[in-house]
Coordinates of C-alpha atoms in Angstrom, one line a residue:
Chain D
X41 CA -4.0 23.4 86.0
X42 CA -1.3 25.2 84.3
X43 CA -2.3 28.3 82.4
X44 CA -1.6 28.0 78.6
X45 CA -2.1 30.7 76.1
X46 CA -5.6 30.9 74.7
X47 CA -4.4 29.7 71.3
X48 CA -3.2 26.5 72.8
X49 CA -6.5 26.0 74.6
X50 CA -8.4 26.7 71.4
X51 CA -6.2 24.1 69.6
X52 CA -6.9 21.5 72.3
X53 CA -10.6 22.2 72.0
X54 CA -10.5 21.9 68.1
X55 CA -8.5 18.8 68.3
X56 CA -10.9 17.1 70.7
X57 CA -13.8 18.1 68.4
X58 CA -12.1 16.8 65.4
X59 CA -11.4 13.5 67.2
X60 CA -15.0 13.3 68.3
X61 CA -16.4 13.9 64.8
X62 CA -13.9 11.4 63.2
X63 CA -15.0 8.8 65.8
X64 CA -18.6 9.5 64.9
X65 CA -18.0 9.1 61.2
X66 CA -16.0 6.0 61.7
X67 CA -18.7 4.4 63.9
X68 CA -21.5 5.2 61.4
X69 CA -19.4 3.9 58.5
X70 CA -18.5 0.7 60.3
X71 CA -22.1 0.2 61.2
X72 CA -23.4 0.8 57.7
X73 CA -20.7 -1.4 56.2
X74 CA -21.6 -4.2 58.7
X75 CA -25.3 -3.9 57.7
X76 CA -24.4 -4.1 54.0
X77 CA -22.0 -7.0 54.6
X78 CA -24.5 -9.1 56.6
X79 CA -27.4 -8.4 54.3
X80 CA -25.4 -9.2 51.2
X81 CA -24.0 -12.3 52.8
X82 CA -27.5 -13.4 53.8
X83 CA -29.0 -12.7 50.3
X84 CA -26.1 -14.3 48.6
X85 CA -26.3 -17.4 50.8
X86 CA -22.7 -17.0 51.8
X87 CA -23.1 -18.6 55.2
X88 CA -25.5 -21.3 54.1
X89 CA -24.9 -24.8 55.5
X90 CA -25.3 -28.0 53.6
X91 CA -25.5 -31.7 54.5
X92 CA -22.5 -33.8 53.4
X93 CA -21.9 -37.5 53.6
X94 CA -18.5 -38.2 54.9
X95 CA -16.3 -41.1 53.8
X96 CA -17.4 -43.2 56.7
X97 CA -21.1 -42.8 55.8
X98 CA -21.8 -40.2 58.5
X99 CA -23.9 -37.2 57.5
X100 CA -22.8 -33.8 58.9
X101 CA -23.8 -30.3 58.3
X102 CA -21.1 -28.2 56.8
X103 CA -20.4 -24.7 55.5
X104 CA -21.4 -24.7 51.8
X105 CA -18.2 -23.2 50.5
X106 CA -16.1 -25.6 52.6
X107 CA -18.1 -28.6 51.3
X108 CA -17.9 -27.5 47.7
X109 CA -14.1 -26.9 47.6
X110 CA -13.2 -30.6 47.2
X111 CA -15.7 -31.0 44.4
X112 CA -14.2 -27.9 42.7
X113 CA -10.8 -29.4 42.9
X114 CA -12.0 -32.7 41.6
X115 CA -13.7 -30.9 38.7
X116 CA -10.7 -28.9 37.8
X117 CA -8.5 -32.0 38.0
X118 CA -10.7 -33.8 35.6
X119 CA -10.3 -31.1 33.0
X120 CA -6.5 -31.7 32.9
X121 CA -5.5 -33.9 30.0
X122 CA -3.5 -37.1 30.5
X123 CA -0.1 -36.4 28.9
X124 CA 2.8 -38.9 28.8
X125 CA 6.2 -37.8 27.8
X126 CA 6.8 -40.7 25.3
X127 CA 3.4 -40.4 23.6
X128 CA 3.2 -36.6 23.8
X129 CA 2.3 -36.0 20.2
X130 CA -0.5 -38.6 20.2
X131 CA -1.8 -37.4 23.6
X132 CA -2.0 -33.8 22.5
X133 CA -3.7 -34.9 19.3
X134 CA -6.2 -36.7 21.4
X135 CA -6.7 -33.7 23.7
X136 CA -7.4 -31.5 20.7
X137 CA -9.4 -34.2 18.9
X138 CA -12.0 -31.8 17.5
X139 CA -9.4 -29.3 16.3
X140 CA -10.9 -28.9 12.8
X141 CA -14.3 -27.9 14.2
X142 CA -12.6 -25.7 16.8
X143 CA -10.4 -24.0 14.4
X144 CA -13.3 -23.1 12.2
X145 CA -15.3 -21.8 15.2
X146 CA -12.2 -19.9 16.4
X147 CA -12.0 -18.1 13.0
X148 CA -15.7 -17.4 13.3
X149 CA -15.2 -16.1 16.8
X150 CA -12.4 -13.7 15.7
X151 CA -14.5 -12.6 12.7
X152 CA -17.5 -11.9 14.9
X153 CA -15.2 -9.8 17.0
X154 CA -13.8 -8.0 14.0
X155 CA -17.1 -7.2 12.4
X156 CA -18.6 -6.2 15.8
X157 CA -15.6 -3.9 16.5
X158 CA -16.0 -2.3 13.1
X159 CA -19.7 -1.8 13.7
X160 CA -18.9 -0.4 17.2
X161 CA -16.2 1.9 15.8
X162 CA -18.4 3.4 13.1
X163 CA -21.3 3.9 15.4
X164 CA -19.2 5.3 18.3
X165 CA -17.2 7.5 16.0
X166 CA -20.4 9.1 14.5
X167 CA -22.1 9.5 17.9
X168 CA -19.1 10.6 19.9
X169 CA -19.2 14.1 18.4
X170 CA -22.8 15.0 19.4
X171 CA -22.0 13.3 22.7
X172 CA -19.0 15.6 23.6
X173 CA -19.8 18.6 25.7
X174 CA -17.5 20.9 23.6
X175 CA -18.9 19.8 20.2
X176 CA -22.6 19.0 20.6
X177 CA -24.8 21.4 18.5
X178 CA -27.2 21.8 21.4
X179 CA -28.0 20.4 24.8
X180 CA -30.9 18.3 23.6
X181 CA -28.9 16.3 21.1
X182 CA -26.0 16.0 23.7
X183 CA -28.3 14.4 26.3
X184 CA -30.1 12.2 23.7
X185 CA -26.9 10.7 22.4
X186 CA -25.4 10.3 25.9
X187 CA -28.4 8.5 27.2
X188 CA -28.5 6.2 24.2
X189 CA -24.8 5.3 24.6
X190 CA -25.3 4.7 28.3
X191 CA -28.2 2.4 27.8
X192 CA -26.6 0.3 25.1
X193 CA -23.5 -0.2 27.2
X194 CA -25.3 -0.9 30.5
X195 CA -27.3 -3.8 28.9
X196 CA -24.7 -6.6 28.7
X197 CA -23.8 -8.2 25.3
X198 CA -25.3 -11.5 26.4
X199 CA -28.7 -9.8 26.9
X200 CA -28.5 -8.1 23.6
X201 CA -27.6 -11.4 22.1
X202 CA -30.7 -13.1 23.7
X203 CA -32.9 -10.4 22.1
X204 CA -31.2 -10.5 18.7
X205 CA -31.2 -14.2 18.5
X206 CA -35.0 -13.9 18.6
X207 CA -35.0 -11.1 16.0
X208 CA -32.3 -12.3 13.6
X209 CA -32.3 -16.1 14.2
X210 CA -29.6 -18.3 15.7
X211 CA -26.1 -17.7 14.3
X212 CA -23.2 -15.2 14.2
X213 CA -25.4 -12.4 12.7
X214 CA -27.1 -11.9 16.1
X215 CA -23.7 -12.1 17.9
X216 CA -22.2 -9.4 15.6
X217 CA -25.1 -7.1 16.2
X218 CA -25.2 -7.7 19.9
X219 CA -21.4 -7.2 20.5
X220 CA -21.4 -4.3 18.1
X221 CA -24.2 -2.5 19.8
X222 CA -22.6 -2.9 23.3
X223 CA -19.2 -1.8 21.8
X224 CA -20.9 1.3 20.4
X225 CA -21.8 2.4 23.9
X226 CA -18.5 1.6 25.5
X227 CA -16.4 3.1 22.7
X228 CA -18.7 6.1 22.3
X229 CA -18.0 7.1 25.8
X230 CA -14.2 6.8 25.5
X231 CA -14.2 8.6 22.1
X232 CA -16.3 11.5 23.4
X233 CA -13.9 11.8 26.3
X234 CA -11.0 12.0 23.9
X235 CA -12.9 14.7 22.0
X236 CA -13.5 16.6 25.2
X237 CA -9.8 16.6 26.0
X238 CA -8.9 17.8 22.5
X239 CA -7.4 21.3 22.1
X240 CA -10.2 23.7 21.0
X241 CA -7.9 26.3 19.3
X242 CA -7.8 24.6 15.9
X243 CA -11.6 24.3 16.0
X244 CA -11.9 28.0 16.7
X245 CA -9.5 28.8 13.9
X246 CA -11.6 26.8 11.4
X247 CA -14.8 28.4 12.8
X248 CA -13.3 31.9 12.4
X249 CA -12.4 31.2 8.8
X250 CA -15.9 30.1 8.1
X251 CA -15.8 26.3 8.4
X252 CA -19.1 24.5 9.0
X253 CA -19.7 22.2 12.0
X254 CA -18.5 19.2 9.9
X255 CA -15.3 21.1 8.8
X256 CA -14.6 22.0 12.4
X257 CA -14.8 18.3 13.4
X258 CA -13.1 16.9 10.3
X259 CA -10.1 19.3 10.4
X260 CA -10.0 20.5 14.0
X261 CA -10.8 17.5 16.1
X262 CA -10.3 14.3 14.1
X263 CA -6.6 14.7 13.5
X264 CA -6.1 15.2 17.3
X265 CA -8.1 12.2 18.5
X266 CA -7.1 9.6 15.9
X267 CA -4.2 8.1 18.0
X268 CA -6.5 7.8 21.0
X269 CA -9.3 6.2 18.9
X270 CA -7.0 3.6 17.5
X271 CA -5.6 2.7 20.8
X272 CA -9.1 2.3 22.4
X273 CA -10.3 0.4 19.4
X274 CA -7.5 -2.2 19.6
X275 CA -8.2 -2.7 23.3
X276 CA -11.9 -3.1 22.5
X277 CA -11.1 -5.7 19.8
X278 CA -9.5 -7.9 22.5
X279 CA -12.5 -7.5 24.8
X280 CA -14.8 -8.3 21.9
X281 CA -12.8 -11.5 21.1
X282 CA -13.5 -12.6 24.7
X283 CA -17.1 -11.6 24.4
X284 CA -17.6 -13.4 21.1
X285 CA -16.1 -16.6 22.6
X286 CA -18.9 -16.8 25.1
X287 CA -21.8 -15.3 23.1
X288 CA -22.5 -18.8 21.7
X289 CA -24.0 -19.7 25.1
X290 CA -27.3 -18.1 23.9
X291 CA -26.9 -19.4 20.3
X292 CA -25.2 -16.4 18.7
X293 CA -22.2 -18.1 17.1
X294 CA -18.6 -18.7 17.9
X295 CA -16.8 -21.1 20.3
X296 CA -19.2 -20.5 23.2
X297 CA -21.6 -23.2 21.9
X298 CA -18.8 -25.8 22.1
X299 CA -18.0 -24.8 25.7
X300 CA -21.6 -25.1 26.6
X301 CA -21.9 -28.5 24.9
X302 CA -18.6 -29.7 26.5
X303 CA -19.9 -28.7 29.9
X304 CA -23.3 -30.4 29.6
X305 CA -21.8 -33.6 28.1
X306 CA -19.1 -33.5 30.8
X307 CA -16.3 -33.7 28.2
X308 CA -13.9 -32.3 30.8
X309 CA -10.7 -32.3 28.8
X310 CA -12.4 -30.5 25.9
X311 CA -13.0 -27.6 28.3
X312 CA -9.3 -27.2 29.1
X313 CA -8.5 -27.5 25.3
X314 CA -11.0 -24.8 24.5
X315 CA -9.7 -22.6 27.3
X316 CA -6.1 -23.0 26.0
X317 CA -7.3 -22.0 22.5
X318 CA -9.1 -18.9 23.7
X319 CA -6.2 -18.0 26.0
X320 CA -3.5 -18.3 23.3
X321 CA -5.7 -16.3 20.9
X322 CA -6.2 -13.5 23.3
X323 CA -2.5 -13.3 24.1
X324 CA -1.6 -13.3 20.4
X325 CA -4.1 -10.5 19.7
X326 CA -2.9 -8.6 22.6
X327 CA 0.7 -8.8 21.3
X328 CA -0.2 -7.9 17.7
X329 CA -2.4 -4.9 18.8
X330 CA 0.4 -3.6 21.0
X331 CA 2.8 -3.7 18.0
X332 CA 0.2 -2.0 15.7
X333 CA -0.5 0.6 18.3
X334 CA 3.1 1.5 18.8
X335 CA 3.6 1.7 15.1
X336 CA 0.7 4.0 14.5
X337 CA 1.5 6.2 17.4
X338 CA 5.1 6.4 16.2
X339 CA 3.9 7.4 12.8
X340 CA 1.7 10.2 13.9
X341 CA 4.3 11.2 16.5
X342 CA 1.8 11.5 19.3
X343 CA 1.7 9.8 22.7
X344 CA -1.5 8.3 24.1
Chain A
X252 CA 11.6 34.6 -8.0
X253 CA 8.5 33.6 -10.0
X254 CA 6.0 31.1 -8.7
X255 CA 7.2 28.1 -10.7
X256 CA 10.7 28.2 -9.4
X257 CA 9.3 28.8 -5.9
X258 CA 7.2 25.7 -6.4
X259 CA 10.2 23.7 -7.7
X260 CA 12.2 24.7 -4.7
X261 CA 9.4 23.6 -2.4
X262 CA 9.1 20.3 -4.3
X263 CA 12.8 19.6 -3.7
X264 CA 12.5 20.5 0.0
X265 CA 9.4 18.4 0.8
X266 CA 8.7 16.0 -2.0
X267 CA 6.2 14.1 0.2
X268 CA 3.8 17.1 0.3
X269 CA 3.4 17.1 -3.5
X270 CA 3.2 13.5 -4.4
X271 CA 2.9 10.3 -2.4
X272 CA 5.5 7.8 -3.4
X273 CA 4.2 4.9 -5.4
X274 CA 5.2 2.4 -2.7
X275 CA 3.1 4.1 0.0
X276 CA 0.2 4.4 -2.4
X277 CA 0.4 0.7 -3.3
X278 CA 0.6 -0.2 0.4
X279 CA -2.4 1.9 1.2
X280 CA -4.3 0.4 -1.7
X281 CA -3.4 -3.1 -0.5
X282 CA -4.4 -2.3 3.0
X283 CA -7.8 -0.9 2.0
X284 CA -8.6 -3.7 -0.4
X285 CA -7.7 -6.3 2.3
X286 CA -10.0 -4.4 4.7
X287 CA -12.9 -4.3 2.2
X288 CA -12.4 -7.9 1.1
X289 CA -12.3 -9.2 4.7
X290 CA -15.3 -7.2 5.7
X291 CA -17.2 -8.3 2.6
X292 CA -16.3 -11.9 3.2
X293 CA -17.5 -11.7 6.8
X294 CA -20.8 -10.1 5.8
X295 CA -21.3 -12.8 3.2
X296 CA -20.2 -15.6 5.5
X297 CA -22.5 -14.5 8.4
X298 CA -25.4 -14.2 6.1
X299 CA -25.9 -10.4 6.2
X300 CA -28.4 -9.6 3.5
X301 CA -30.6 -6.6 3.2
X302 CA -33.7 -8.8 3.4
X303 CA -32.5 -10.6 6.6
X304 CA -31.5 -7.3 8.2
X305 CA -34.8 -5.7 7.3
X306 CA -36.8 -8.7 8.6
X307 CA -34.8 -8.7 11.8
X308 CA -35.2 -5.0 12.3
X309 CA -38.9 -5.2 11.8
X310 CA -39.0 -7.9 14.5
X311 CA -36.8 -5.8 16.7
X312 CA -39.1 -2.8 16.1
X313 CA -42.1 -4.8 17.2
X314 CA -40.2 -6.1 20.3
X315 CA -39.2 -2.5 21.1
X316 CA -42.8 -1.4 20.7
X317 CA -43.6 -3.6 23.8
X318 CA -41.5 -1.2 25.9
X319 CA -44.5 1.2 25.8
X320 CA -46.5 1.2 28.0
X321 CA -44.0 -0.4 30.4
X322 CA -45.1 -3.6 32.1
X323 CA -45.7 -3.0 35.8
X324 CA -46.0 -5.9 38.2
X325 CA -49.2 -5.8 40.1
X326 CA -48.9 -8.0 43.1
X327 CA -46.4 -8.0 45.9
X328 CA -45.5 -11.6 45.0
X329 CA -44.3 -10.6 41.5
X330 CA -42.5 -7.5 42.8
X331 CA -40.8 -9.5 45.5
X332 CA -39.4 -12.0 42.9
X333 CA -38.0 -9.1 40.8
X334 CA -36.6 -7.2 43.8
X335 CA -35.1 -10.4 45.1
X336 CA -33.3 -10.9 41.8
X337 CA -32.0 -7.3 41.8
X338 CA -31.0 -7.6 45.4
X339 CA -29.1 -10.8 44.6
X340 CA -27.3 -9.2 41.8
X341 CA -26.2 -6.3 44.0
X342 CA -25.3 -8.6 46.9
X343 CA -23.3 -10.8 44.6
X344 CA -21.4 -7.8 43.3
X345 CA -20.8 -6.5 46.8
X346 CA -19.7 -9.8 48.3
X347 CA -17.7 -10.8 45.2
X348 CA -15.8 -7.5 45.2
X349 CA -15.2 -7.6 48.9
X350 CA -13.9 -11.1 49.0
X351 CA -11.8 -10.4 45.9
X352 CA -10.4 -7.3 47.6
X353 CA -9.6 -9.2 50.8
X354 CA -7.6 -11.8 48.9
X355 CA -6.1 -9.4 46.5
X356 CA -4.7 -7.0 49.1
X357 CA -1.9 -9.2 50.4
X358 CA -1.2 -10.6 46.9
X359 CA -0.8 -7.1 45.6
X360 CA 2.4 -6.6 47.6
X361 CA 3.9 -9.6 45.9
X362 CA 3.4 -7.9 42.5
X363 CA 4.6 -4.4 43.5
X364 CA 8.0 -3.5 42.3
X365 CA 8.9 -1.2 45.3
X366 CA 8.0 -3.9 47.9
X367 CA 9.0 -7.2 46.3
X368 CA 12.7 -7.3 45.6
X369 CA 12.7 -10.8 43.9
X370 CA 11.7 -10.2 40.3
X371 CA 11.0 -13.9 39.6
X372 CA 8.4 -13.9 42.4
X373 CA 7.0 -10.6 41.3
X374 CA 6.7 -11.6 37.7
X375 CA 5.2 -15.0 38.4
X376 CA 2.6 -13.3 40.7
X377 CA 1.8 -10.9 37.9
X378 CA 1.3 -13.7 35.3
X379 CA -0.9 -15.4 37.9
X380 CA -3.1 -12.3 38.1
X381 CA -3.3 -12.2 34.3
X382 CA -4.3 -15.8 34.1
X383 CA -7.1 -15.3 36.7
X384 CA -8.3 -12.3 34.7
X385 CA -8.2 -14.2 31.4
X386 CA -11.0 -16.6 32.4
X387 CA -14.4 -15.1 31.7
X388 CA -16.7 -14.6 34.7
X389 CA -19.4 -16.6 33.1
X390 CA -17.2 -19.6 32.6
X391 CA -16.1 -19.3 36.2
X392 CA -19.7 -19.2 37.2
X393 CA -20.4 -22.4 35.2
X394 CA -17.5 -24.1 37.0
X395 CA -18.7 -22.9 40.4
X396 CA -22.2 -24.0 39.7
X397 CA -20.9 -27.6 39.4
X398 CA -19.2 -27.4 42.8
X399 CA -21.5 -25.2 44.8
X400 CA -24.9 -25.7 43.1
X401 CA -27.2 -23.2 41.4
X402 CA -27.7 -19.9 43.1
X403 CA -26.0 -16.7 44.1
X404 CA -23.1 -18.4 46.0
X405 CA -21.6 -19.6 42.6
X406 CA -22.0 -16.0 41.3
X407 CA -20.3 -14.5 44.4
X408 CA -17.3 -16.9 44.0
X409 CA -17.1 -16.3 40.2
X410 CA -17.0 -12.6 40.7
X411 CA -14.5 -12.9 43.6
X412 CA -12.0 -15.1 41.7
X413 CA -11.9 -12.8 38.6
X414 CA -11.7 -9.8 40.9
X415 CA -8.6 -11.2 42.6
X416 CA -6.9 -11.0 39.2
X417 CA -8.1 -7.5 38.4
X418 CA -7.8 -6.0 41.9
X419 CA -4.3 -7.4 42.6
X420 CA -3.0 -5.8 39.5
X421 CA -4.6 -2.5 40.1
X422 CA -3.6 -2.5 43.8
X423 CA 0.0 -3.3 43.1
X424 CA 0.0 -0.4 40.6
X425 CA -1.4 1.8 43.3
X426 CA 1.3 0.7 45.7
X427 CA 4.0 1.2 43.0
X428 CA 2.7 4.8 42.4
X429 CA 3.4 5.9 45.9
X430 CA 6.1 8.4 46.7
X431 CA 9.4 7.1 48.0
X432 CA 10.1 10.1 50.3
X433 CA 8.1 8.9 53.3
X434 CA 9.6 5.5 53.0
X435 CA 13.1 7.0 53.1
X436 CA 12.1 9.1 56.1
X437 CA 10.8 6.1 58.1
X438 CA 13.9 4.0 57.2
X439 CA 16.2 6.8 58.3
X440 CA 14.5 6.9 61.7
X441 CA 15.0 3.1 62.0
X442 CA 11.7 1.5 61.2
X443 CA 11.4 -2.1 59.9
X444 CA 9.8 -3.3 56.7
X445 CA 6.3 -3.8 58.1
X446 CA 6.4 -0.3 59.8
X447 CA 7.4 1.3 56.5
X448 CA 4.5 -0.4 54.7
X449 CA 2.1 0.5 57.5
X450 CA 3.1 4.2 57.9
X451 CA 4.6 5.2 54.6
X452 CA 3.0 3.2 51.8
X453 CA -0.5 2.4 53.0
X454 CA -1.6 6.0 53.8
X455 CA -0.7 6.9 50.2
X456 CA -2.1 3.8 48.6
X457 CA -5.3 3.3 50.5
X458 CA -7.5 6.1 49.0
X459 CA -6.6 4.9 45.5
X460 CA -7.3 1.3 46.5
X461 CA -10.7 2.2 48.0
X462 CA -11.6 4.1 44.9
X463 CA -10.6 1.1 42.7
X464 CA -12.8 -1.1 44.8
X465 CA -15.7 1.2 44.3
X466 CA -15.2 1.3 40.6
X467 CA -15.1 -2.5 40.4
X468 CA -18.1 -2.8 42.6
X469 CA -20.0 -0.7 40.1
X470 CA -18.7 -2.7 37.1
X471 CA -19.5 -6.0 38.8
X472 CA -23.0 -4.8 39.3
X473 CA -23.2 -4.4 35.5
X474 CA -21.5 -7.7 34.6
X475 CA -23.2 -9.6 37.4
X476 CA -26.5 -9.1 35.8
X477 CA -25.7 -11.8 33.2
X478 CA -24.5 -14.5 35.6
X479 CA -28.1 -15.5 36.2
X480 CA -28.4 -16.5 32.6
X481 CA -26.4 -19.6 33.3
X482 CA -28.0 -20.1 36.7
X483 CA -25.6 -18.3 39.1
X484 CA -28.2 -16.2 40.8
X485 CA -29.5 -12.7 40.3
X486 CA -31.7 -10.8 37.9
X487 CA -30.2 -12.4 34.8
X488 CA -32.1 -15.6 35.4
X489 CA -35.4 -13.8 35.5
X490 CA -34.5 -11.8 32.4
X491 CA -33.4 -14.9 30.4
X492 CA -36.6 -16.6 31.6
X493 CA -38.9 -13.8 30.4
X494 CA -37.1 -13.5 27.0
X495 CA -37.2 -17.2 26.3
X496 CA -40.9 -17.2 27.1
X497 CA -41.3 -14.2 24.8
X498 CA -42.7 -12.0 27.6
X499 CA -41.2 -8.9 26.1
X500 CA -43.0 -6.2 28.0
X501 CA -41.8 -7.8 31.3
X502 CA -38.3 -8.3 29.9
X503 CA -38.0 -4.6 29.0
X504 CA -39.2 -3.6 32.4
X505 CA -36.5 -5.8 34.0
X506 CA -33.9 -4.3 31.6
X507 CA -35.1 -0.8 32.7
X508 CA -34.8 -1.8 36.4
X509 CA -31.3 -3.1 35.8
X510 CA -30.3 0.2 34.1
X511 CA -31.8 2.1 37.0
X512 CA -30.0 0.0 39.6
X513 CA -26.7 0.5 37.8
X514 CA -27.3 4.3 37.7
X515 CA -28.0 4.3 41.5
X516 CA -24.8 2.3 42.3
X517 CA -22.9 4.5 39.9
X518 CA -24.2 7.7 41.7
X519 CA -23.5 6.2 45.1
X520 CA -20.0 5.0 44.3
X521 CA -19.3 8.4 42.7
X522 CA -20.4 10.1 45.9
X523 CA -18.3 7.9 48.1
X524 CA -15.3 8.2 45.8
X525 CA -15.5 12.0 46.0
X526 CA -15.6 11.8 49.8
X527 CA -12.6 9.4 49.9
X528 CA -10.2 11.0 47.4
X529 CA -11.6 14.4 47.1
X530 CA -12.1 14.3 43.4
X531 CA -13.0 12.1 40.5
X532 CA -9.8 11.8 38.6
X533 CA -10.0 8.5 36.9
X534 CA -12.2 7.8 33.9
X535 CA -13.2 4.5 32.6
X536 CA -16.3 2.8 31.2

């Protein structure tokens, strides 16, 4: 063996050790991943088999997903409306035959989202200050508000809706409160992060000139975070429109009820019509909120 | 110069600081009254009334009071039902995110500006991702229940399909955000397209991609809890069942367990993310 300098020998040793530890980490990770994968697949019934009757009457055992795919295609195909070029107007009118009811429900869906966003914004705005590390009056209040926000956003809207439908009765009131409560948690976190990223120098200036905690927040923090708040709020409004379009599944108002009814009565083309309505609405809201956001950010001269 | 003339000079210099123009004031007034009217109309239309709110809150208060003392399942049979539901939810989120990621990974290259030179293909791929994202997970779950029957398999596929939309978009952004320098280096030393992707793009994009996957796994655990309400497996079914039977103490215990599970997954994915990319630099809900 040729004699190398001790530094090279040391390097070779270190390299071999690093390779060995990398191999060990990779083996363990692969093993853990495989365990997770197979247990998840087993619990989720991913590899389940099912019996299928073939076209020639023969019964065979088939992978469940493979067996379900043709049915899925069939289902999606049924939702497509029959449109002919020469009778296009009449066909579309036929497709959207319940448009009066749907339009009313669409307006209700948007209004639920609007009121819920308003509720969420007010709640989140008030709670975001005690929930920011740099502004909370003391650690107890900080932790209390943070836990509250975490809990209301971890429980999904639909679960809140189930609870509120019991408390407030069937209808949009329960939906508004459910989405509003969930939005409080989601927005509260984003707002408090905006507060934490704000420049603390204005706050210190106000404190030094004798401003109270409210003065510090009103004049030190709020002007800095308003553009962020508006942009998060507009994004949330769009999310809330989607949420309020399905909240009707549990009886809390909006278009969801119609989707559920269309599914259980197998009114396939209604489903695609409802989907088109929701899709177009969300796109429109997205476009309008983008415009509003740019305008407001342009006015205050601040980037988000 | 006395104070009046100083004031007048300032008035001329910045008139807006002394008096808001009538037009702006009217616009603001119109804006605020539209806001108040719309909100008032909504409140009226939805039947918000102090009496109804009070009655509902009293009911909610009594429902909340069932949280204490929390319901604890006594027998293993009951526990196994609850744990199976939680396990299904986590497994659905895991498999759904994984399948979504496997499909999204190749698709992401179609949507990345620095990989895909044909803009028509790139833009149509992007619109495709948007369309997949636009369908609510719960609607997808209802569709998949028709095709694959009740149970977690429908939930897995619902999560997977909506994840394809989300992950493809985020992955292609991760690919777009890579530095071009290693690519130039590899091209200069004569490597082909695939080699460039393998040795210049992927080493930069993979940590971000892994971290995105972990974030989505966590958010799918949250959103997957409701898929059971419509019958697509998981803890949501048990929760909806308890609520519709007015078994509130049990319902609150299930909600508490859901929160605990999400916390655990959150902690675990945070730990893994720190190991993979060194630090937690992305914030979202």
